[in-house]
Structures are given as C-alpha cells and as structure tokens.
mmCIF file of N, CA, C and O in Angstrom:
data_model
loop_
_atom_site.group_PDB
_atom_site.id
_atom_site.type_symbol
_atom_site.label_atom_id
_atom_site.label_comp_id
_atom_site.label_asym_id
_atom_site.label_seq_id
_atom_site.Cartn_x
_atom_site.Cartn_y
_atom_site.Cartn_z
ATOM 1 N N UNK A 7 -170.246 -21.217 -76.523
ATOM 2 C CA UNK A 7 -169.421 -21.165 -77.492
ATOM 3 C C UNK A 7 -169.871 -22.094 -78.575
ATOM 4 O O UNK A 7 -170.187 -23.298 -78.253
ATOM 5 N N UNK A 8 -169.696 -21.868 -79.820
ATOM 6 C CA UNK A 8 -170.129 -22.593 -81.026
ATOM 7 C C UNK A 8 -168.887 -22.946 -81.872
ATOM 8 O O UNK A 8 -168.170 -22.279 -81.869
ATOM 9 N N UNK A 9 -169.024 -24.182 -82.455
ATOM 10 C CA UNK A 9 -167.986 -24.577 -83.391
ATOM 11 C C UNK A 9 -168.592 -24.298 -84.733
ATOM 12 O O UNK A 9 -169.716 -24.685 -84.996
ATOM 13 N N UNK A 10 -167.853 -23.726 -85.533
ATOM 14 C CA UNK A 10 -168.080 -23.689 -87.013
ATOM 15 C C UNK A 10 -166.863 -23.779 -87.738
ATOM 16 O O UNK A 10 -165.818 -24.229 -87.264
ATOM 17 N N UNK A 11 -166.785 -23.536 -89.056
ATOM 18 C CA UNK A 11 -165.757 -23.878 -90.150
ATOM 19 C C UNK A 11 -164.581 -23.101 -89.530
ATOM 20 O O UNK A 11 -163.419 -23.540 -89.913
ATOM 21 N N UNK A 12 -164.607 -21.867 -88.988
ATOM 22 C CA UNK A 12 -163.439 -21.118 -88.626
ATOM 23 C C UNK A 12 -162.904 -21.596 -87.146
ATOM 24 O O UNK A 12 -161.963 -20.924 -86.818
ATOM 25 N N UNK A 13 -163.500 -22.466 -86.573
ATOM 26 C CA UNK A 13 -163.025 -22.851 -85.191
ATOM 27 C C UNK A 13 -164.223 -22.515 -84.195
ATOM 28 O O UNK A 13 -165.375 -22.514 -84.486
ATOM 29 N N UNK A 14 -163.765 -22.399 -83.019
ATOM 30 C CA UNK A 14 -164.815 -22.088 -81.761
ATOM 31 C C UNK A 14 -164.994 -20.656 -81.994
ATOM 32 O O UNK A 14 -164.336 -19.652 -82.139
ATOM 33 N N UNK A 15 -166.358 -20.318 -81.867
ATOM 34 C CA UNK A 15 -166.874 -18.905 -81.770
ATOM 35 C C UNK A 15 -167.493 -18.561 -80.506
ATOM 36 O O UNK A 15 -167.949 -19.552 -79.721
ATOM 37 N N UNK A 16 -167.727 -17.429 -79.994
ATOM 38 C CA UNK A 16 -168.402 -17.079 -78.858
ATOM 39 C C UNK A 16 -169.249 -15.734 -79.271
ATOM 40 O O UNK A 16 -168.771 -14.871 -79.720
ATOM 41 N N UNK A 17 -170.327 -15.838 -78.668
ATOM 42 C CA UNK A 17 -171.287 -14.575 -78.819
ATOM 43 C C UNK A 17 -170.953 -13.633 -77.831
ATOM 44 O O UNK A 17 -170.697 -13.797 -76.711
ATOM 45 N N UNK A 18 -170.710 -12.562 -78.452
ATOM 46 C CA UNK A 18 -170.575 -11.237 -77.538
ATOM 47 C C UNK A 18 -171.620 -10.144 -77.838
ATOM 48 O O UNK A 18 -172.235 -10.160 -78.777
ATOM 49 N N UNK A 19 -171.519 -9.221 -76.928
ATOM 50 C CA UNK A 19 -172.355 -8.100 -77.429
ATOM 51 C C UNK A 19 -171.493 -6.695 -77.153
ATOM 52 O O UNK A 19 -170.709 -6.652 -76.454
ATOM 53 N N UNK A 20 -171.771 -6.118 -78.347
ATOM 54 C CA UNK A 20 -171.030 -4.783 -78.441
ATOM 55 C C UNK A 20 -172.031 -3.698 -78.692
ATOM 56 O O UNK A 20 -173.083 -3.806 -79.198
ATOM 57 N N UNK A 21 -171.694 -2.484 -78.387
ATOM 58 C CA UNK A 21 -172.577 -1.404 -78.604
ATOM 59 C C UNK A 21 -171.915 -0.366 -79.735
ATOM 60 O O UNK A 21 -170.724 -0.094 -79.513
ATOM 61 N N UNK A 22 -172.558 -0.031 -80.605
ATOM 62 C CA UNK A 22 -172.172 0.959 -81.640
ATOM 63 C C UNK A 22 -173.235 1.953 -82.089
ATOM 64 O O UNK A 22 -174.505 1.663 -81.661
ATOM 65 N N UNK A 23 -172.758 3.035 -82.433
ATOM 66 C CA UNK A 23 -173.672 4.053 -82.928
ATOM 67 C C UNK A 23 -174.708 3.365 -83.908
ATOM 68 O O UNK A 23 -174.332 2.788 -84.835
ATOM 69 N N UNK A 24 -175.840 3.645 -83.805
ATOM 70 C CA UNK A 24 -177.014 3.225 -84.641
ATOM 71 C C UNK A 24 -176.857 3.396 -86.089
ATOM 72 O O UNK A 24 -177.097 2.472 -86.885
ATOM 73 N N UNK A 25 -176.239 4.576 -86.526
ATOM 74 C CA UNK A 25 -176.078 4.886 -87.898
ATOM 75 C C UNK A 25 -174.881 3.895 -88.539
ATOM 76 O O UNK A 25 -174.879 3.574 -89.562
ATOM 77 N N UNK A 26 -174.114 3.627 -87.489
ATOM 78 C CA UNK A 26 -173.018 2.706 -88.120
ATOM 79 C C UNK A 26 -173.486 1.312 -88.376
ATOM 80 O O UNK A 26 -173.240 0.661 -89.279
ATOM 81 N N UNK A 27 -174.378 0.987 -87.349
ATOM 82 C CA UNK A 27 -174.926 -0.514 -87.453
ATOM 83 C C UNK A 27 -175.654 -0.606 -88.802
ATOM 84 O O UNK A 27 -175.722 -1.486 -89.485
ATOM 85 N N UNK A 28 -176.489 0.612 -88.922
ATOM 86 C CA UNK A 28 -177.433 0.674 -90.268
ATOM 87 C C UNK A 28 -176.553 0.512 -91.572
ATOM 88 O O UNK A 28 -176.970 -0.405 -92.437
ATOM 89 N N UNK A 29 -175.444 1.078 -91.647
ATOM 90 C CA UNK A 29 -174.623 1.187 -92.771
ATOM 91 C C UNK A 29 -173.869 -0.271 -92.906
ATOM 92 O O UNK A 29 -173.962 -0.673 -93.839
ATOM 93 N N UNK A 30 -173.519 -0.792 -91.699
ATOM 94 C CA UNK A 30 -172.911 -2.094 -91.803
ATOM 95 C C UNK A 30 -173.981 -3.110 -92.452
ATOM 96 O O UNK A 30 -173.725 -3.976 -93.262
ATOM 97 N N UNK A 31 -175.227 -3.068 -91.797
ATOM 98 C CA UNK A 31 -176.296 -4.009 -92.346
ATOM 99 C C UNK A 31 -176.617 -3.799 -93.738
ATOM 100 O O UNK A 31 -176.830 -4.724 -94.604
ATOM 101 N N UNK A 32 -176.651 -2.555 -94.262
ATOM 102 C CA UNK A 32 -176.949 -2.259 -95.633
ATOM 103 C C UNK A 32 -175.700 -3.014 -96.427
ATOM 104 O O UNK A 32 -175.988 -3.323 -97.626
ATOM 105 N N UNK A 33 -174.446 -2.971 -95.938
ATOM 106 C CA UNK A 33 -173.456 -3.618 -96.794
ATOM 107 C C UNK A 33 -173.510 -4.921 -96.680
ATOM 108 O O UNK A 33 -172.897 -5.631 -97.667
ATOM 109 N N UNK A 34 -173.804 -5.487 -95.616
ATOM 110 C CA UNK A 34 -173.474 -7.011 -95.286
ATOM 111 C C UNK A 34 -174.641 -7.849 -95.305
ATOM 112 O O UNK A 34 -174.492 -9.117 -95.435
ATOM 113 N N UNK A 35 -175.837 -7.199 -95.060
ATOM 114 C CA UNK A 35 -176.874 -7.934 -94.715
ATOM 115 C C UNK A 35 -176.851 -8.607 -93.348
ATOM 116 O O UNK A 35 -175.930 -8.686 -92.788
ATOM 117 N N UNK A 36 -178.011 -9.120 -92.809
ATOM 118 C CA UNK A 36 -177.903 -9.685 -91.418
ATOM 119 C C UNK A 36 -176.874 -10.781 -91.198
ATOM 120 O O UNK A 36 -176.256 -10.818 -90.259
ATOM 121 N N UNK A 37 -176.893 -11.677 -92.248
ATOM 122 C CA UNK A 37 -175.950 -12.887 -92.019
ATOM 123 C C UNK A 37 -174.559 -12.595 -92.174
ATOM 124 O O UNK A 37 -173.725 -13.291 -91.593
ATOM 125 N N UNK A 38 -174.222 -11.654 -92.914
ATOM 126 C CA UNK A 38 -172.822 -11.178 -93.169
ATOM 127 C C UNK A 38 -172.074 -10.254 -92.151
ATOM 128 O O UNK A 38 -170.812 -9.998 -91.949
ATOM 129 N N UNK A 39 -172.938 -9.765 -91.182
ATOM 130 C CA UNK A 39 -172.515 -8.691 -90.198
ATOM 131 C C UNK A 39 -171.368 -9.339 -89.423
ATOM 132 O O UNK A 39 -170.228 -8.758 -89.140
ATOM 133 N N UNK A 40 -171.407 -10.542 -88.656
ATOM 134 C CA UNK A 40 -170.440 -11.065 -87.883
ATOM 135 C C UNK A 40 -169.113 -11.276 -88.746
ATOM 136 O O UNK A 40 -168.028 -10.940 -88.049
ATOM 137 N N UNK A 41 -169.231 -11.901 -89.923
ATOM 138 C CA UNK A 41 -168.033 -12.000 -90.614
ATOM 139 C C UNK A 41 -167.367 -10.678 -91.058
ATOM 140 O O UNK A 41 -166.054 -10.668 -90.870
ATOM 141 N N UNK A 42 -168.149 -9.726 -91.400
ATOM 142 C CA UNK A 42 -167.512 -8.451 -91.617
ATOM 143 C C UNK A 42 -166.742 -7.842 -90.332
ATOM 144 O O UNK A 42 -165.594 -7.450 -90.514
ATOM 145 N N UNK A 43 -167.426 -7.845 -89.163
ATOM 146 C CA UNK A 43 -166.805 -7.268 -88.060
ATOM 147 C C UNK A 43 -165.585 -8.153 -87.595
ATOM 148 O O UNK A 43 -164.672 -7.689 -87.224
ATOM 149 N N UNK A 44 -165.712 -9.442 -87.747
ATOM 150 C CA UNK A 44 -164.517 -10.357 -87.466
ATOM 151 C C UNK A 44 -163.296 -9.990 -88.232
ATOM 152 O O UNK A 44 -162.280 -9.685 -87.833
ATOM 153 N N UNK A 45 -163.534 -9.699 -89.527
ATOM 154 C CA UNK A 45 -162.471 -9.402 -90.398
ATOM 155 C C UNK A 45 -161.870 -7.902 -90.066
ATOM 156 O O UNK A 45 -160.636 -7.814 -90.139
ATOM 157 N N UNK A 46 -162.754 -7.048 -89.859
ATOM 158 C CA UNK A 46 -162.376 -5.769 -89.374
ATOM 159 C C UNK A 46 -161.410 -5.743 -88.146
ATOM 160 O O UNK A 46 -160.464 -5.106 -87.982
ATOM 161 N N UNK A 47 -162.019 -6.605 -87.149
ATOM 162 C CA UNK A 47 -161.053 -6.652 -85.821
ATOM 163 C C UNK A 47 -159.848 -7.441 -86.187
ATOM 164 O O UNK A 47 -158.748 -7.017 -85.608
ATOM 165 N N UNK A 48 -159.819 -8.519 -86.987
ATOM 166 C CA UNK A 48 -158.470 -8.962 -87.516
ATOM 167 C C UNK A 48 -157.489 -8.000 -87.971
ATOM 168 O O UNK A 48 -156.454 -7.996 -87.723
ATOM 169 N N UNK A 49 -158.148 -7.293 -88.947
ATOM 170 C CA UNK A 49 -157.324 -6.195 -89.645
ATOM 171 C C UNK A 49 -156.655 -5.207 -88.594
ATOM 172 O O UNK A 49 -155.389 -4.848 -88.584
ATOM 173 N N UNK A 50 -157.651 -4.740 -87.648
ATOM 174 C CA UNK A 50 -157.018 -3.750 -86.539
ATOM 175 C C UNK A 50 -156.035 -4.486 -85.696
ATOM 176 O O UNK A 50 -155.014 -3.761 -85.447
ATOM 177 N N UNK A 51 -156.181 -5.678 -85.358
ATOM 178 C CA UNK A 51 -155.250 -6.214 -84.554
ATOM 179 C C UNK A 51 -153.775 -6.438 -85.209
ATOM 180 O O UNK A 51 -152.742 -6.253 -84.678
ATOM 181 N N UNK A 52 -153.879 -6.620 -86.469
ATOM 182 C CA UNK A 52 -152.652 -6.715 -87.438
ATOM 183 C C UNK A 52 -152.037 -5.427 -87.397
ATOM 184 O O UNK A 52 -150.929 -5.327 -87.317
ATOM 185 N N UNK A 53 -152.907 -4.369 -87.511
ATOM 186 C CA UNK A 53 -152.296 -3.088 -87.667
ATOM 187 C C UNK A 53 -151.676 -2.540 -86.286
ATOM 188 O O UNK A 53 -150.565 -1.920 -86.231
ATOM 189 N N UNK A 54 -152.303 -3.186 -85.148
ATOM 190 C CA UNK A 54 -151.777 -2.754 -83.888
ATOM 191 C C UNK A 54 -150.457 -3.370 -83.704
ATOM 192 O O UNK A 54 -149.526 -2.854 -83.076
ATOM 193 N N UNK A 55 -150.391 -4.766 -84.084
ATOM 194 C CA UNK A 55 -149.153 -5.288 -84.130
ATOM 195 C C UNK A 55 -147.984 -4.755 -84.936
ATOM 196 O O UNK A 55 -146.942 -4.631 -84.298
ATOM 197 N N UNK A 56 -148.325 -4.273 -86.058
ATOM 198 C CA UNK A 56 -147.455 -3.626 -87.056
ATOM 199 C C UNK A 56 -146.954 -2.232 -86.146
ATOM 200 O O UNK A 56 -145.805 -2.094 -86.175
ATOM 201 N N UNK A 57 -147.768 -1.558 -85.499
ATOM 202 C CA UNK A 57 -147.579 -0.340 -84.904
ATOM 203 C C UNK A 57 -146.480 -0.642 -83.659
ATOM 204 O O UNK A 57 -145.584 0.096 -83.423
ATOM 205 N N UNK A 58 -146.705 -1.770 -83.016
ATOM 206 C CA UNK A 58 -145.828 -2.252 -81.964
ATOM 207 C C UNK A 58 -144.353 -2.541 -82.433
ATOM 208 O O UNK A 58 -143.471 -2.074 -81.706
ATOM 209 N N UNK A 59 -144.435 -3.237 -83.575
ATOM 210 C CA UNK A 59 -143.057 -3.631 -84.197
ATOM 211 C C UNK A 59 -142.314 -2.335 -84.548
ATOM 212 O O UNK A 59 -141.275 -2.157 -84.232
ATOM 213 N N UNK A 60 -143.069 -1.176 -85.202
ATOM 214 C CA UNK A 60 -142.489 -0.118 -85.648
ATOM 215 C C UNK A 60 -141.909 0.804 -84.548
ATOM 216 O O UNK A 60 -140.909 1.281 -84.238
ATOM 217 N N UNK A 61 -142.764 0.720 -83.298
ATOM 218 C CA UNK A 61 -142.530 1.509 -82.155
ATOM 219 C C UNK A 61 -141.116 0.964 -81.449
ATOM 220 O O UNK A 61 -140.292 1.708 -81.064
ATOM 221 N N UNK A 62 -141.038 -0.285 -81.391
ATOM 222 C CA UNK A 62 -139.957 -1.196 -80.809
ATOM 223 C C UNK A 62 -138.712 -0.804 -81.707
ATOM 224 O O UNK A 62 -137.620 -0.473 -81.109
ATOM 225 N N UNK A 63 -138.877 -0.753 -83.063
ATOM 226 C CA UNK A 63 -137.707 -0.592 -83.802
ATOM 227 C C UNK A 63 -137.313 0.908 -83.656
ATOM 228 O O UNK A 63 -136.167 1.248 -83.667
ATOM 229 N N UNK A 64 -138.221 1.928 -83.747
ATOM 230 C CA UNK A 64 -137.700 3.284 -83.607
ATOM 231 C C UNK A 64 -137.186 3.534 -82.046
ATOM 232 O O UNK A 64 -136.362 4.439 -81.893
ATOM 233 N N UNK A 65 -137.651 2.854 -81.061
ATOM 234 C CA UNK A 65 -137.176 3.056 -79.699
ATOM 235 C C UNK A 65 -135.663 2.643 -79.834
ATOM 236 O O UNK A 65 -134.777 3.295 -79.142
ATOM 237 N N UNK A 66 -135.238 1.367 -80.559
ATOM 238 C CA UNK A 66 -134.016 1.045 -80.608
ATOM 239 C C UNK A 66 -133.070 1.726 -81.533
ATOM 240 O O UNK A 66 -131.966 1.919 -81.230
ATOM 241 N N UNK A 67 -133.643 1.970 -82.758
ATOM 242 C CA UNK A 67 -132.821 2.541 -83.877
ATOM 243 C C UNK A 67 -133.150 3.995 -84.195
ATOM 244 O O UNK A 67 -132.438 4.549 -85.075
ATOM 245 N N UNK A 68 -134.124 4.683 -83.606
ATOM 246 C CA UNK A 68 -134.570 5.958 -83.896
ATOM 247 C C UNK A 68 -135.603 5.862 -85.125
ATOM 248 O O UNK A 68 -136.083 4.788 -85.599
ATOM 249 N N UNK A 69 -136.183 6.983 -85.448
ATOM 250 C CA UNK A 69 -137.294 7.215 -86.558
ATOM 251 C C UNK A 69 -136.980 6.540 -87.922
ATOM 252 O O UNK A 69 -135.784 6.502 -88.249
ATOM 253 N N UNK A 70 -137.847 5.839 -88.348
ATOM 254 C CA UNK A 70 -137.671 5.322 -89.709
ATOM 255 C C UNK A 70 -137.479 6.441 -90.871
ATOM 256 O O UNK A 70 -138.025 7.339 -90.682
ATOM 257 N N UNK A 71 -136.568 6.142 -91.745
ATOM 258 C CA UNK A 71 -136.333 6.815 -92.799
ATOM 259 C C UNK A 71 -137.451 6.903 -93.871
ATOM 260 O O UNK A 71 -138.055 5.755 -93.987
ATOM 261 N N UNK A 72 -137.504 7.812 -94.700
ATOM 262 C CA UNK A 72 -138.388 7.785 -95.857
ATOM 263 C C UNK A 72 -138.021 6.489 -96.929
ATOM 264 O O UNK A 72 -138.975 5.841 -97.281
ATOM 265 N N UNK A 73 -136.848 6.202 -96.917
ATOM 266 C CA UNK A 73 -136.443 5.138 -97.656
ATOM 267 C C UNK A 73 -136.857 3.861 -97.176
ATOM 268 O O UNK A 73 -137.252 2.980 -97.774
ATOM 269 N N UNK A 74 -136.736 3.725 -95.771
ATOM 270 C CA UNK A 74 -137.209 2.564 -95.053
ATOM 271 C C UNK A 74 -138.602 2.309 -95.229
ATOM 272 O O UNK A 74 -139.124 1.308 -95.397
ATOM 273 N N UNK A 75 -139.445 3.329 -94.990
ATOM 274 C CA UNK A 75 -140.820 3.349 -95.152
ATOM 275 C C UNK A 75 -141.201 2.870 -96.568
ATOM 276 O O UNK A 75 -142.157 2.126 -96.827
ATOM 277 N N UNK A 76 -140.613 3.624 -97.531
ATOM 278 C CA UNK A 76 -140.899 3.218 -99.018
ATOM 279 C C UNK A 76 -140.598 1.773 -99.409
ATOM 280 O O UNK A 76 -141.235 0.980 -99.906
ATOM 281 N N UNK A 77 -139.325 1.209 -98.800
ATOM 282 C CA UNK A 77 -139.068 -0.237 -99.016
ATOM 283 C C UNK A 77 -140.183 -1.037 -98.271
ATOM 284 O O UNK A 77 -140.617 -2.155 -98.956
ATOM 285 N N UNK A 78 -140.535 -0.717 -97.159
ATOM 286 C CA UNK A 78 -141.585 -1.562 -96.495
ATOM 287 C C UNK A 78 -142.843 -1.612 -97.399
ATOM 288 O O UNK A 78 -143.567 -2.509 -97.368
ATOM 289 N N UNK A 79 -143.228 -0.415 -97.871
ATOM 290 C CA UNK A 79 -144.475 -0.232 -98.703
ATOM 291 C C UNK A 79 -144.301 -1.146 -100.039
ATOM 292 O O UNK A 79 -145.269 -1.901 -100.279
ATOM 293 N N UNK A 80 -143.157 -1.080 -100.651
ATOM 294 C CA UNK A 80 -143.049 -2.045 -101.737
ATOM 295 C C UNK A 80 -143.064 -3.518 -101.485
ATOM 296 O O UNK A 80 -143.569 -4.312 -102.104
ATOM 297 N N UNK A 81 -142.442 -3.772 -100.247
ATOM 298 C CA UNK A 81 -142.604 -5.216 -99.832
ATOM 299 C C UNK A 81 -144.008 -5.533 -99.517
ATOM 300 O O UNK A 81 -144.432 -6.819 -99.690
ATOM 301 N N UNK A 82 -144.861 -4.809 -98.962
ATOM 302 C CA UNK A 82 -146.120 -5.211 -98.471
ATOM 303 C C UNK A 82 -147.138 -5.122 -99.610
ATOM 304 O O UNK A 82 -148.083 -5.978 -99.771
ATOM 305 N N UNK A 83 -146.987 -3.929 -100.553
ATOM 306 C CA UNK A 83 -147.999 -3.697 -101.475
ATOM 307 C C UNK A 83 -147.665 -3.698 -103.091
ATOM 308 O O UNK A 83 -148.399 -3.540 -103.746
ATOM 309 N N UNK A 84 -146.247 -4.109 -103.124
ATOM 310 C CA UNK A 84 -145.550 -4.002 -104.430
ATOM 311 C C UNK A 84 -145.356 -2.547 -104.844
ATOM 312 O O UNK A 84 -145.370 -1.637 -104.075
ATOM 313 N N UNK A 85 -144.845 -2.510 -106.163
ATOM 314 C CA UNK A 85 -144.277 -1.143 -106.666
ATOM 315 C C UNK A 85 -145.457 -0.487 -107.212
ATOM 316 O O UNK A 85 -145.670 -0.629 -108.443
ATOM 317 N N UNK A 86 -146.103 0.342 -106.488
ATOM 318 C CA UNK A 86 -147.199 1.095 -106.895
ATOM 319 C C UNK A 86 -147.013 1.948 -108.062
ATOM 320 O O UNK A 86 -147.726 2.135 -108.899
ATOM 321 N N UNK A 87 -145.807 2.640 -108.129
ATOM 322 C CA UNK A 87 -145.499 3.503 -109.121
ATOM 323 C C UNK A 87 -145.367 2.752 -110.525
ATOM 324 O O UNK A 87 -145.868 3.305 -111.483
ATOM 325 N N UNK A 88 -144.793 1.642 -110.498
ATOM 326 C CA UNK A 88 -144.572 0.758 -111.721
ATOM 327 C C UNK A 88 -145.973 0.463 -112.109
ATOM 328 O O UNK A 88 -146.192 0.321 -113.361
ATOM 329 N N UNK A 89 -146.873 -0.002 -111.337
ATOM 330 C CA UNK A 89 -148.167 -0.389 -111.547
ATOM 331 C C UNK A 89 -149.060 0.837 -112.235
ATOM 332 O O UNK A 89 -149.826 0.542 -113.133
ATOM 333 N N UNK A 90 -148.887 1.887 -111.596
ATOM 334 C CA UNK A 90 -149.639 3.133 -112.105
ATOM 335 C C UNK A 90 -149.133 3.404 -113.596
ATOM 336 O O UNK A 90 -149.942 3.589 -114.474
ATOM 337 N N UNK A 91 -147.859 3.343 -113.776
ATOM 338 C CA UNK A 91 -147.199 3.498 -115.216
ATOM 339 C C UNK A 91 -147.688 2.630 -116.180
ATOM 340 O O UNK A 91 -147.846 2.724 -117.441
ATOM 341 N N UNK A 92 -147.995 1.206 -115.788
ATOM 342 C CA UNK A 92 -148.299 0.192 -116.554
ATOM 343 C C UNK A 92 -149.810 0.198 -116.998
ATOM 344 O O UNK A 92 -150.282 -0.335 -118.019
ATOM 345 N N UNK A 93 -150.643 1.025 -116.279
ATOM 346 C CA UNK A 93 -152.211 1.102 -116.531
ATOM 347 C C UNK A 93 -152.397 1.964 -117.503
ATOM 348 O O UNK A 93 -151.970 2.927 -117.934
#
C-alpha cells in the first residue's frame, strides 16, 4: 500500500475489454487512468447506496410517486425547468 494526498492506496489488478481501456487512455492519458477509475467507482458506490435507500423506502412505504421523484431531482440537481427557461 502507498500513501498519497488522498490517503492510503492499494494496487489492484482488474480486467477490462481492450477497447474500453483504449478509450480510457485516450481520454485520461496514462497518469490519469487511476484517478478516473477511482472517481467512477466512487460514483457507482454512491448510486448503489442511493438505490438501497430507495428500495428500503419503497419496501416500507410503497413505490415513489412522480411528485416525490421530481422533488428529489430538484433537491439534487436544482430546478432544471427554470434553468432551461433562463438560458
């Protein structure tokens, strides 16, 4: 394990399709690949956590309504309709 600005890191090995690795390297360069993958994994873990929260809520209270979903979107992303109208 190595210590860096973000804390302790660990080298791992993952297998991916070659074309995906090529696309990643073309976007990030060799040095940015680890950071890009780290952020993608962080994002996916956050989405998994959100899915677990929604599933738990729906198990207890039933399916989310469109109004609840829209309120959550506004909370997370702001009022997109107002932003579009202002642009």
